[in-house]
Amino acid sequence: MSLSRSLSGLQGEVAIVSGAAGGIGSAIVSALLAEGVRVVAFDRVMPPFAGHDADRVRCVVADVSQSTEVNALVARAIDEWGPVRFGVNVAGVLHTASVVDTDDESWQRLFAVNTTGVFNLSRALARHMMTQRRGSIVTVSSNAGGVPRQGMAAYGASKAAAALFTRSLGLELAPFGVRCNVVAPGSTRTPMLAGMLAEQGVESVIAGAPEQFKIGIPLAKLAEPRDIAEAVLFLLSDRAGHITMNELYVDGGASLHG
Ligand code: NAI
């Protein structure tokens, strides 16, 4: 059976994407726009779509860790554009340090953005989607949220919390026909990874580091932001209409996670 693109259910719908100025977030916004979705793109810095048709993409500067800001932008999107069908949690911060070198502020910042931020946007959308009895939410977590990594205990914990939160929300929203899924990227070529790549080099990220118990990337390449966007769009779309509470690893096999 062949599936035509028109079965995706994306065209003409409204989406809200956090972290829309970043490497993965902006790729997701671009992919949604290409499918005819109208997008509210927000980030703590201005997303790079300000010059586009304001009827198709609205750029908003907001802090995902502040629930009042998130509630206000969701309410405004509904007010101006009608029902919101899709939500994508992409905003995130990375801080690497051993546990003994992790200070209070870094721990709190990781959880404020990576975990509370996911709660804030998902809760605002859940309240709305329950009344609509349709909708789909995807959280971009990390493969570091599913496997222990040296120097990533705090980051991995914040992502693991966001992932389980999203899957639990999927259980609560299933009776309302709303699906919630997780995409867990591995090393992806974006500004977030740039520091790590400059330090370690692409080859050694791909080769792995046995002394740190990292196996490397079996597919022998980094992910491109577009790879992550493809997985997110699939899970948002009607093509994934019977998939919820799932976690899809897009990491070239790096975590040996099925
Ligand atoms: P990025 O640094 O390019 O993008 C992250 C975006 O989140 C930035 O535009 C930043 O301004 C925004 N942001 C941070 N704090 C915010 C806040 N309080 N409110 C609103 N926006 C905020 O990084 P990238 O790579 O695009 O990351 C996207 C997501 O993917 C993140 O959640 C990250 O943890 C996750 N990820 C990335 C991987 C990678 O190798 N690049 C690997 C695994 C997961």
mmCIF file of C-alpha atoms and ligand atoms in Angstrom:
data_model
loop_
_atom_site.group_PDB
_atom_site.id
_atom_site.type_symbol
_atom_site.label_atom_id
_atom_site.label_comp_id
_atom_site.label_asym_id
_atom_site.label_seq_id
_atom_site.Cartn_x
_atom_site.Cartn_y
_atom_site.Cartn_z
ATOM 1 C CA MET A 1 0.000 0.000 0.000
ATOM 2 C CA SER A 2 1.421 3.403 -0.863
ATOM 3 C CA LEU A 3 0.788 6.408 1.344
ATOM 4 C CA SER A 4 0.371 9.708 -0.461
ATOM 5 C CA ARG A 5 1.642 12.869 1.216
ATOM 6 C CA SER A 6 -1.940 14.105 1.563
ATOM 7 C CA LEU A 7 -2.526 11.462 4.232
ATOM 8 C CA SER A 8 -0.144 13.204 6.611
ATOM 9 C CA GLY A 9 -2.868 15.439 8.084
ATOM 10 C CA LEU A 10 -0.414 18.310 8.467
ATOM 11 C CA GLN A 11 -1.600 20.742 5.782
ATOM 12 C CA GLY A 12 -3.456 23.798 7.076
ATOM 13 C CA GLU A 13 -3.015 22.971 10.780
ATOM 14 C CA VAL A 14 -1.388 25.168 13.449
ATOM 15 C CA ALA A 15 1.770 24.211 15.386
ATOM 16 C CA ILE A 16 3.708 25.780 18.248
ATOM 17 C CA VAL A 17 7.454 25.059 18.385
ATOM 18 C CA SER A 18 9.799 26.043 21.236
ATOM 19 C CA GLY A 19 13.535 26.465 20.672
ATOM 20 C CA ALA A 20 12.712 27.612 17.136
ATOM 21 C CA ALA A 21 15.890 29.674 16.745
ATOM 22 C CA GLY A 22 18.165 26.676 17.287
ATOM 23 C CA GLY A 23 19.585 24.152 14.851
ATOM 24 C CA ILE A 24 16.955 21.445 15.342
ATOM 25 C CA GLY A 25 14.056 23.814 16.140
ATOM 26 C CA SER A 26 14.530 25.899 12.994
ATOM 27 C CA ALA A 27 14.767 22.707 10.878
ATOM 28 C CA ILE A 28 11.449 21.542 12.352
ATOM 29 C CA VAL A 29 9.817 24.917 11.663
ATOM 30 C CA SER A 30 11.077 24.849 8.053
ATOM 31 C CA ALA A 31 9.816 21.288 7.546
ATOM 32 C CA LEU A 32 6.388 22.162 8.998
ATOM 33 C CA LEU A 33 6.130 25.255 6.780
ATOM 34 C CA ALA A 34 7.016 23.124 3.745
ATOM 35 C CA GLU A 35 4.067 20.846 4.629
ATOM 36 C CA GLY A 36 1.678 23.808 4.751
ATOM 37 C CA VAL A 37 1.484 24.066 8.553
ATOM 38 C CA ARG A 38 1.130 27.516 10.149
ATOM 39 C CA VAL A 39 3.731 27.850 12.878
ATOM 40 C CA VAL A 40 4.149 29.907 16.037
ATOM 41 C CA ALA A 41 7.940 29.763 16.391
ATOM 42 C CA PHE A 42 9.261 30.851 19.766
ATOM 43 C CA ASP A 43 12.595 31.002 21.491
ATOM 44 C CA ARG A 44 14.330 33.185 24.046
ATOM 45 C CA VAL A 45 16.047 34.811 21.038
ATOM 46 C CA MET A 46 14.233 35.878 17.844
ATOM 47 C CA PRO A 47 13.748 32.863 15.516
ATOM 48 C CA PRO A 48 15.111 33.395 11.979
ATOM 49 C CA PHE A 49 11.729 33.505 10.218
ATOM 50 C CA ALA A 50 10.799 37.140 10.881
ATOM 51 C CA GLY A 51 10.936 38.010 7.147
ATOM 52 C CA HIS A 52 8.480 35.255 6.177
ATOM 53 C CA ASP A 53 4.747 35.624 5.489
ATOM 54 C CA ALA A 54 3.243 36.623 8.873
ATOM 55 C CA ASP A 55 0.146 34.619 8.001
ATOM 56 C CA ARG A 56 2.188 31.401 7.932
ATOM 57 C CA VAL A 57 4.798 31.866 10.643
ATOM 58 C CA ARG A 58 4.741 34.027 13.735
ATOM 59 C CA CYS A 59 8.001 34.610 15.598
ATOM 60 C CA VAL A 60 7.787 35.185 19.334
ATOM 61 C CA VAL A 61 10.485 35.817 21.940
ATOM 62 C CA ALA A 62 9.552 34.041 25.173
ATOM 63 C CA ASP A 63 11.206 32.078 27.962
ATOM 64 C CA VAL A 64 9.881 28.510 28.045
ATOM 65 C CA SER A 65 10.764 28.199 31.738
ATOM 66 C CA GLN A 66 8.211 30.914 32.620
ATOM 67 C CA SER A 67 4.680 29.494 32.625
ATOM 68 C CA THR A 68 2.991 32.906 32.406
ATOM 69 C CA GLU A 69 4.859 33.673 29.171
ATOM 70 C CA VAL A 70 4.072 30.251 27.719
ATOM 71 C CA ASN A 71 0.390 30.360 28.711
ATOM 72 C CA ALA A 72 0.091 33.819 27.148
ATOM 73 C CA LEU A 73 1.616 32.806 23.823
ATOM 74 C CA VAL A 74 -0.536 29.665 23.574
ATOM 75 C CA ALA A 75 -3.692 31.692 24.364
ATOM 76 C CA ARG A 76 -2.721 34.289 21.765
ATOM 77 C CA ALA A 77 -2.078 31.645 19.099
ATOM 78 C CA ILE A 78 -5.539 30.117 19.684
ATOM 79 C CA ASP A 79 -7.122 33.548 19.689
ATOM 80 C CA GLU A 80 -5.523 34.625 16.429
ATOM 81 C CA TRP A 81 -5.201 31.382 14.478
ATOM 82 C CA GLY A 82 -7.805 29.039 15.982
ATOM 83 C CA PRO A 83 -7.210 25.509 17.297
ATOM 84 C CA VAL A 84 -3.607 24.434 17.739
ATOM 85 C CA ARG A 85 -3.122 20.874 16.527
ATOM 86 C CA PHE A 86 0.605 20.329 17.144
ATOM 87 C CA GLY A 87 3.156 21.161 19.832
ATOM 88 C CA VAL A 88 6.891 20.510 19.678
ATOM 89 C CA ASN A 89 9.161 20.906 22.713
ATOM 90 C CA VAL A 90 12.632 21.644 21.369
ATOM 91 C CA ALA A 91 14.077 24.379 23.614
ATOM 92 C CA GLY A 92 16.976 23.014 25.596
ATOM 93 C CA VAL A 93 20.279 23.843 27.197
ATOM 94 C CA LEU A 94 23.386 21.708 27.618
ATOM 95 C CA HIS A 95 25.824 21.817 30.493
ATOM 96 C CA THR A 96 28.467 19.136 30.889
ATOM 97 C CA ALA A 97 30.352 18.524 34.119
ATOM 98 C CA SER A 98 30.953 15.683 36.519
ATOM 99 C CA VAL A 99 28.404 15.482 39.315
ATOM 100 C CA VAL A 100 30.888 16.725 41.896
ATOM 101 C CA ASP A 101 31.637 19.763 39.719
ATOM 102 C CA THR A 102 27.983 20.611 38.978
ATOM 103 C CA ASP A 103 26.914 23.736 40.851
ATOM 104 C CA ASP A 104 23.383 24.520 42.041
ATOM 105 C CA GLU A 105 22.787 27.109 39.351
ATOM 106 C CA SER A 106 23.692 24.779 36.452
ATOM 107 C CA TRP A 107 21.481 21.999 37.828
ATOM 108 C CA GLN A 108 18.547 24.384 38.257
ATOM 109 C CA ARG A 109 18.976 25.947 34.816
ATOM 110 C CA LEU A 110 19.034 22.520 33.114
ATOM 111 C CA PHE A 111 15.810 21.476 34.814
ATOM 112 C CA ALA A 112 14.151 24.903 34.390
ATOM 113 C CA VAL A 113 14.516 24.762 30.592
ATOM 114 C CA ASN A 114 14.751 21.055 29.707
ATOM 115 C CA THR A 115 12.101 19.757 32.122
ATOM 116 C CA THR A 116 9.922 22.600 33.465
ATOM 117 C CA GLY A 117 9.886 24.112 29.980
ATOM 118 C CA VAL A 118 8.426 20.882 28.577
ATOM 119 C CA PHE A 119 5.860 20.834 31.395
ATOM 120 C CA ASN A 120 4.866 24.467 30.770
ATOM 121 C CA LEU A 121 4.222 24.178 27.034
ATOM 122 C CA SER A 122 2.728 20.665 27.200
ATOM 123 C CA ARG A 123 0.317 21.578 30.017
ATOM 124 C CA ALA A 124 -0.909 24.680 28.194
ATOM 125 C CA LEU A 125 -1.429 22.650 25.008
ATOM 126 C CA ALA A 126 -2.986 19.681 26.844
ATOM 127 C CA ARG A 127 -5.701 21.880 28.378
ATOM 128 C CA HIS A 128 -6.572 23.130 24.896
ATOM 129 C CA MET A 129 -6.206 19.838 22.988
ATOM 130 C CA MET A 130 -8.453 17.986 25.476
ATOM 131 C CA THR A 131 -11.288 20.326 24.552
ATOM 132 C CA GLN A 132 -10.541 19.828 20.849
ATOM 133 C CA ARG A 133 -10.301 16.043 21.278
ATOM 134 C CA ARG A 134 -7.380 15.982 18.846
ATOM 135 C CA GLY A 135 -3.744 16.949 18.793
ATOM 136 C CA SER A 136 -0.208 15.654 18.852
ATOM 137 C CA ILE A 137 2.765 16.659 21.003
ATOM 138 C CA VAL A 138 6.402 15.684 20.444
ATOM 139 C CA THR A 139 9.208 16.329 22.919
ATOM 140 C CA VAL A 140 12.796 16.373 21.696
ATOM 141 C CA SER A 141 14.754 14.761 24.526
ATOM 142 C CA SER A 142 18.197 13.164 24.041
ATOM 143 C CA ASN A 143 19.761 9.738 23.833
ATOM 144 C CA ALA A 144 21.716 10.925 26.894
ATOM 145 C CA GLY A 145 18.391 10.634 28.734
ATOM 146 C CA GLY A 146 18.367 6.875 28.190
ATOM 147 C CA VAL A 147 21.929 5.787 28.876
ATOM 148 C CA PRO A 148 24.450 6.834 31.558
ATOM 149 C CA ARG A 149 27.099 9.249 30.217
ATOM 150 C CA GLN A 150 30.078 10.692 32.045
ATOM 151 C CA GLY A 151 29.720 14.442 32.520
ATOM 152 C CA MET A 152 26.051 14.339 31.553
ATOM 153 C CA ALA A 153 24.300 13.184 34.721
ATOM 154 C CA ALA A 154 22.367 16.425 35.209
ATOM 155 C CA TYR A 155 21.592 16.967 31.519
ATOM 156 C CA GLY A 156 20.594 13.311 31.059
ATOM 157 C CA ALA A 157 18.382 13.413 34.159
ATOM 158 C CA SER A 158 16.609 16.558 32.934
ATOM 159 C CA LYS A 159 15.956 14.889 29.567
ATOM 160 C CA ALA A 160 14.875 11.554 31.090
ATOM 161 C CA ALA A 161 12.383 13.455 33.268
ATOM 162 C CA ALA A 162 11.019 15.322 30.242
ATOM 163 C CA ALA A 163 10.677 12.073 28.282
ATOM 164 C CA LEU A 164 8.790 10.181 30.989
ATOM 165 C CA PHE A 165 6.640 13.243 31.659
ATOM 166 C CA THR A 166 5.684 13.348 27.959
ATOM 167 C CA ARG A 167 4.862 9.625 27.835
ATOM 168 C CA SER A 168 2.798 9.893 31.035
ATOM 169 C CA LEU A 169 0.932 12.833 29.539
ATOM 170 C CA GLY A 170 0.245 10.599 26.543
ATOM 171 C CA LEU A 171 -1.497 8.141 28.864
ATOM 172 C CA GLU A 172 -3.660 10.885 30.368
ATOM 173 C CA LEU A 173 -4.573 12.338 26.977
ATOM 174 C CA ALA A 174 -5.174 9.087 25.088
ATOM 175 C CA PRO A 175 -8.924 9.081 25.917
ATOM 176 C CA PHE A 176 -9.114 12.497 24.241
ATOM 177 C CA GLY A 177 -7.455 11.287 21.033
ATOM 178 C CA VAL A 178 -4.301 13.297 21.733
ATOM 179 C CA ARG A 179 -0.952 11.550 21.102
ATOM 180 C CA CYS A 180 2.315 12.366 22.908
ATOM 181 C CA ASN A 181 5.677 11.016 21.778
ATOM 182 C CA VAL A 182 9.399 11.590 22.253
ATOM 183 C CA VAL A 183 12.251 11.912 19.766
ATOM 184 C CA ALA A 184 15.680 11.236 21.290
ATOM 185 C CA PRO A 185 18.483 12.564 19.075
ATOM 186 C CA GLY A 186 22.121 11.619 19.326
ATOM 187 C CA SER A 187 24.969 13.918 18.282
ATOM 188 C CA THR A 188 23.457 16.363 15.794
ATOM 189 C CA ARG A 189 25.291 19.061 13.851
ATOM 190 C CA THR A 190 23.935 22.234 15.546
ATOM 191 C CA PRO A 191 25.291 25.184 17.555
ATOM 192 C CA MET A 192 24.685 23.174 20.759
ATOM 193 C CA LEU A 193 27.154 20.495 19.642
ATOM 194 C CA ALA A 194 29.687 22.955 18.200
ATOM 195 C CA GLY A 195 31.612 23.351 21.466
ATOM 196 C CA MET A 196 31.870 19.615 21.989
ATOM 197 C CA LEU A 197 32.947 19.039 18.373
ATOM 198 C CA ALA A 198 35.611 21.756 18.599
ATOM 199 C CA GLU A 199 36.978 20.076 21.715
ATOM 200 C CA GLN A 200 36.778 16.415 20.655
ATOM 201 C CA GLY A 201 36.615 16.481 16.838
ATOM 202 C CA VAL A 202 33.945 14.809 14.714
ATOM 203 C CA GLU A 203 36.045 11.688 14.138
ATOM 204 C CA SER A 204 36.399 10.902 17.819
ATOM 205 C CA VAL A 205 32.669 11.481 18.457
ATOM 206 C CA ILE A 206 31.980 8.942 15.689
ATOM 207 C CA ALA A 207 34.712 6.543 16.819
ATOM 208 C CA GLY A 208 33.582 6.618 20.451
ATOM 209 C CA ALA A 209 35.636 6.624 23.626
ATOM 210 C CA PRO A 210 36.014 3.228 25.344
ATOM 211 C CA GLU A 211 37.608 4.861 28.386
ATOM 212 C CA GLN A 212 34.297 6.740 28.844
ATOM 213 C CA PHE A 213 32.227 3.677 27.880
ATOM 214 C CA LYS A 214 30.905 5.440 24.754
ATOM 215 C CA ILE A 215 30.583 3.120 21.779
ATOM 216 C CA GLY A 216 30.531 5.803 19.092
ATOM 217 C CA ILE A 217 28.044 6.024 16.228
ATOM 218 C CA PRO A 218 27.516 2.757 14.299
ATOM 219 C CA LEU A 219 26.189 4.605 11.213
ATOM 220 C CA ALA A 220 29.508 6.544 11.224
ATOM 221 C CA LYS A 221 28.023 10.016 10.826
ATOM 222 C CA LEU A 222 26.473 12.802 12.845
ATOM 223 C CA ALA A 223 22.774 13.496 12.510
ATOM 224 C CA GLU A 224 21.776 16.573 10.542
ATOM 225 C CA PRO A 225 18.929 18.712 11.992
ATOM 226 C CA ARG A 226 16.770 17.558 9.074
ATOM 227 C CA ASP A 227 17.068 13.924 10.289
ATOM 228 C CA ILE A 228 15.513 14.913 13.605
ATOM 229 C CA ALA A 229 12.836 17.034 11.900
ATOM 230 C CA GLU A 230 11.765 14.070 9.727
ATOM 231 C CA ALA A 231 11.169 11.914 12.808
ATOM 232 C CA VAL A 232 9.260 14.707 14.564
ATOM 233 C CA LEU A 233 7.015 15.334 11.548
ATOM 234 C CA PHE A 234 6.268 11.632 11.223
ATOM 235 C CA LEU A 235 5.194 11.380 14.868
ATOM 236 C CA LEU A 236 3.092 14.552 14.628
ATOM 237 C CA SER A 237 1.360 13.391 11.476
ATOM 238 C CA ASP A 238 -1.582 11.072 10.893
ATOM 239 C CA ARG A 239 0.915 8.531 9.524
ATOM 240 C CA ALA A 240 1.710 7.878 13.193
ATOM 241 C CA GLY A 241 -1.992 7.872 14.053
ATOM 242 C CA HIS A 242 -1.776 4.760 16.275
ATOM 243 C CA ILE A 243 1.533 5.664 17.938
ATOM 244 C CA THR A 244 1.585 7.291 21.363
ATOM 245 C CA MET A 245 3.772 7.197 24.517
ATOM 246 C CA ASN A 246 6.643 6.126 22.275
ATOM 247 C CA GLU A 247 10.276 7.193 22.240
ATOM 248 C CA LEU A 248 12.072 7.198 18.886
ATOM 249 C CA TYR A 249 15.884 7.242 19.028
ATOM 250 C CA VAL A 250 17.484 9.055 16.097
ATOM 251 C CA ASP A 251 21.141 8.567 16.957
ATOM 252 C CA GLY A 252 22.688 6.336 14.291
ATOM 253 C CA GLY A 253 22.639 3.494 16.803
ATOM 254 C CA ALA A 254 24.875 5.298 19.321
ATOM 255 C CA SER A 255 22.939 4.170 22.385
ATOM 256 C CA LEU A 256 22.221 0.648 21.077
ATOM 257 C CA HIS A 257 18.629 1.539 21.900
ATOM 258 C CA GLY A 258 15.823 -0.159 20.028
HETATM 259 P P1 NAI B 1 20.532 24.823 19.906
HETATM 260 O O1 NAI B 1 21.365 25.357 21.017
HETATM 261 O O2 NAI B 1 20.882 25.154 18.508
HETATM 262 O O3 NAI B 1 18.990 25.180 20.139
HETATM 263 C C1 NAI B 1 18.393 25.230 21.405
HETATM 264 C C2 NAI B 1 17.459 26.416 21.406
HETATM 265 O O4 NAI B 1 16.752 26.467 22.648
HETATM 266 C C3 NAI B 1 18.217 27.735 21.249
HETATM 267 O O5 NAI B 1 17.734 28.480 20.145
HETATM 268 C C4 NAI B 1 17.958 28.451 22.564
HETATM 269 O O6 NAI B 1 17.883 29.858 22.453
HETATM 270 C C5 NAI B 1 16.625 27.839 22.975
HETATM 271 N N1 NAI B 1 16.381 28.037 24.383
HETATM 272 C C6 NAI B 1 17.238 27.800 25.411
HETATM 273 N N2 NAI B 1 16.683 28.192 26.568
HETATM 274 C C7 NAI B 1 15.454 28.655 26.275
HETATM 275 C C8 NAI B 1 14.406 29.209 27.050
HETATM 276 N N3 NAI B 1 14.529 29.350 28.380
HETATM 277 N N4 NAI B 1 13.271 29.591 26.425
HETATM 278 C C9 NAI B 1 13.136 29.454 25.087
HETATM 279 N N5 NAI B 1 14.103 28.951 24.290
HETATM 280 C C10 NAI B 1 15.251 28.560 24.890
HETATM 281 O O7 NAI B 1 20.529 23.257 20.126
HETATM 282 P P2 NAI B 1 19.903 22.086 19.260
HETATM 283 O O8 NAI B 1 20.994 21.154 18.998
HETATM 284 O O9 NAI B 1 19.073 22.611 18.159
HETATM 285 O O10 NAI B 1 18.979 21.406 20.384
HETATM 286 C C11 NAI B 1 17.580 21.287 20.269
HETATM 287 C C12 NAI B 1 17.127 20.239 21.274
HETATM 288 O O11 NAI B 1 17.701 18.985 20.937
HETATM 289 C C13 NAI B 1 17.564 20.539 22.704
HETATM 290 O O12 NAI B 1 16.511 20.236 23.595
HETATM 291 C C14 NAI B 1 18.741 19.615 22.901
HETATM 292 O O13 NAI B 1 18.920 19.270 24.274
HETATM 293 C C15 NAI B 1 18.330 18.417 22.063
HETATM 294 N N6 NAI B 1 19.453 17.585 21.640
HETATM 295 C C16 NAI B 1 20.468 18.071 20.845
HETATM 296 C C17 NAI B 1 21.502 17.249 20.465
HETATM 297 C C18 NAI B 1 22.640 17.720 19.606
HETATM 298 O O14 NAI B 1 23.617 16.958 19.434
HETATM 299 N N7 NAI B 1 22.599 18.917 19.023
HETATM 300 C C19 NAI B 1 21.566 15.846 20.920
HETATM 301 C C20 NAI B 1 20.445 15.432 21.724
HETATM 302 C C21 NAI B 1 19.435 16.285 22.066
#
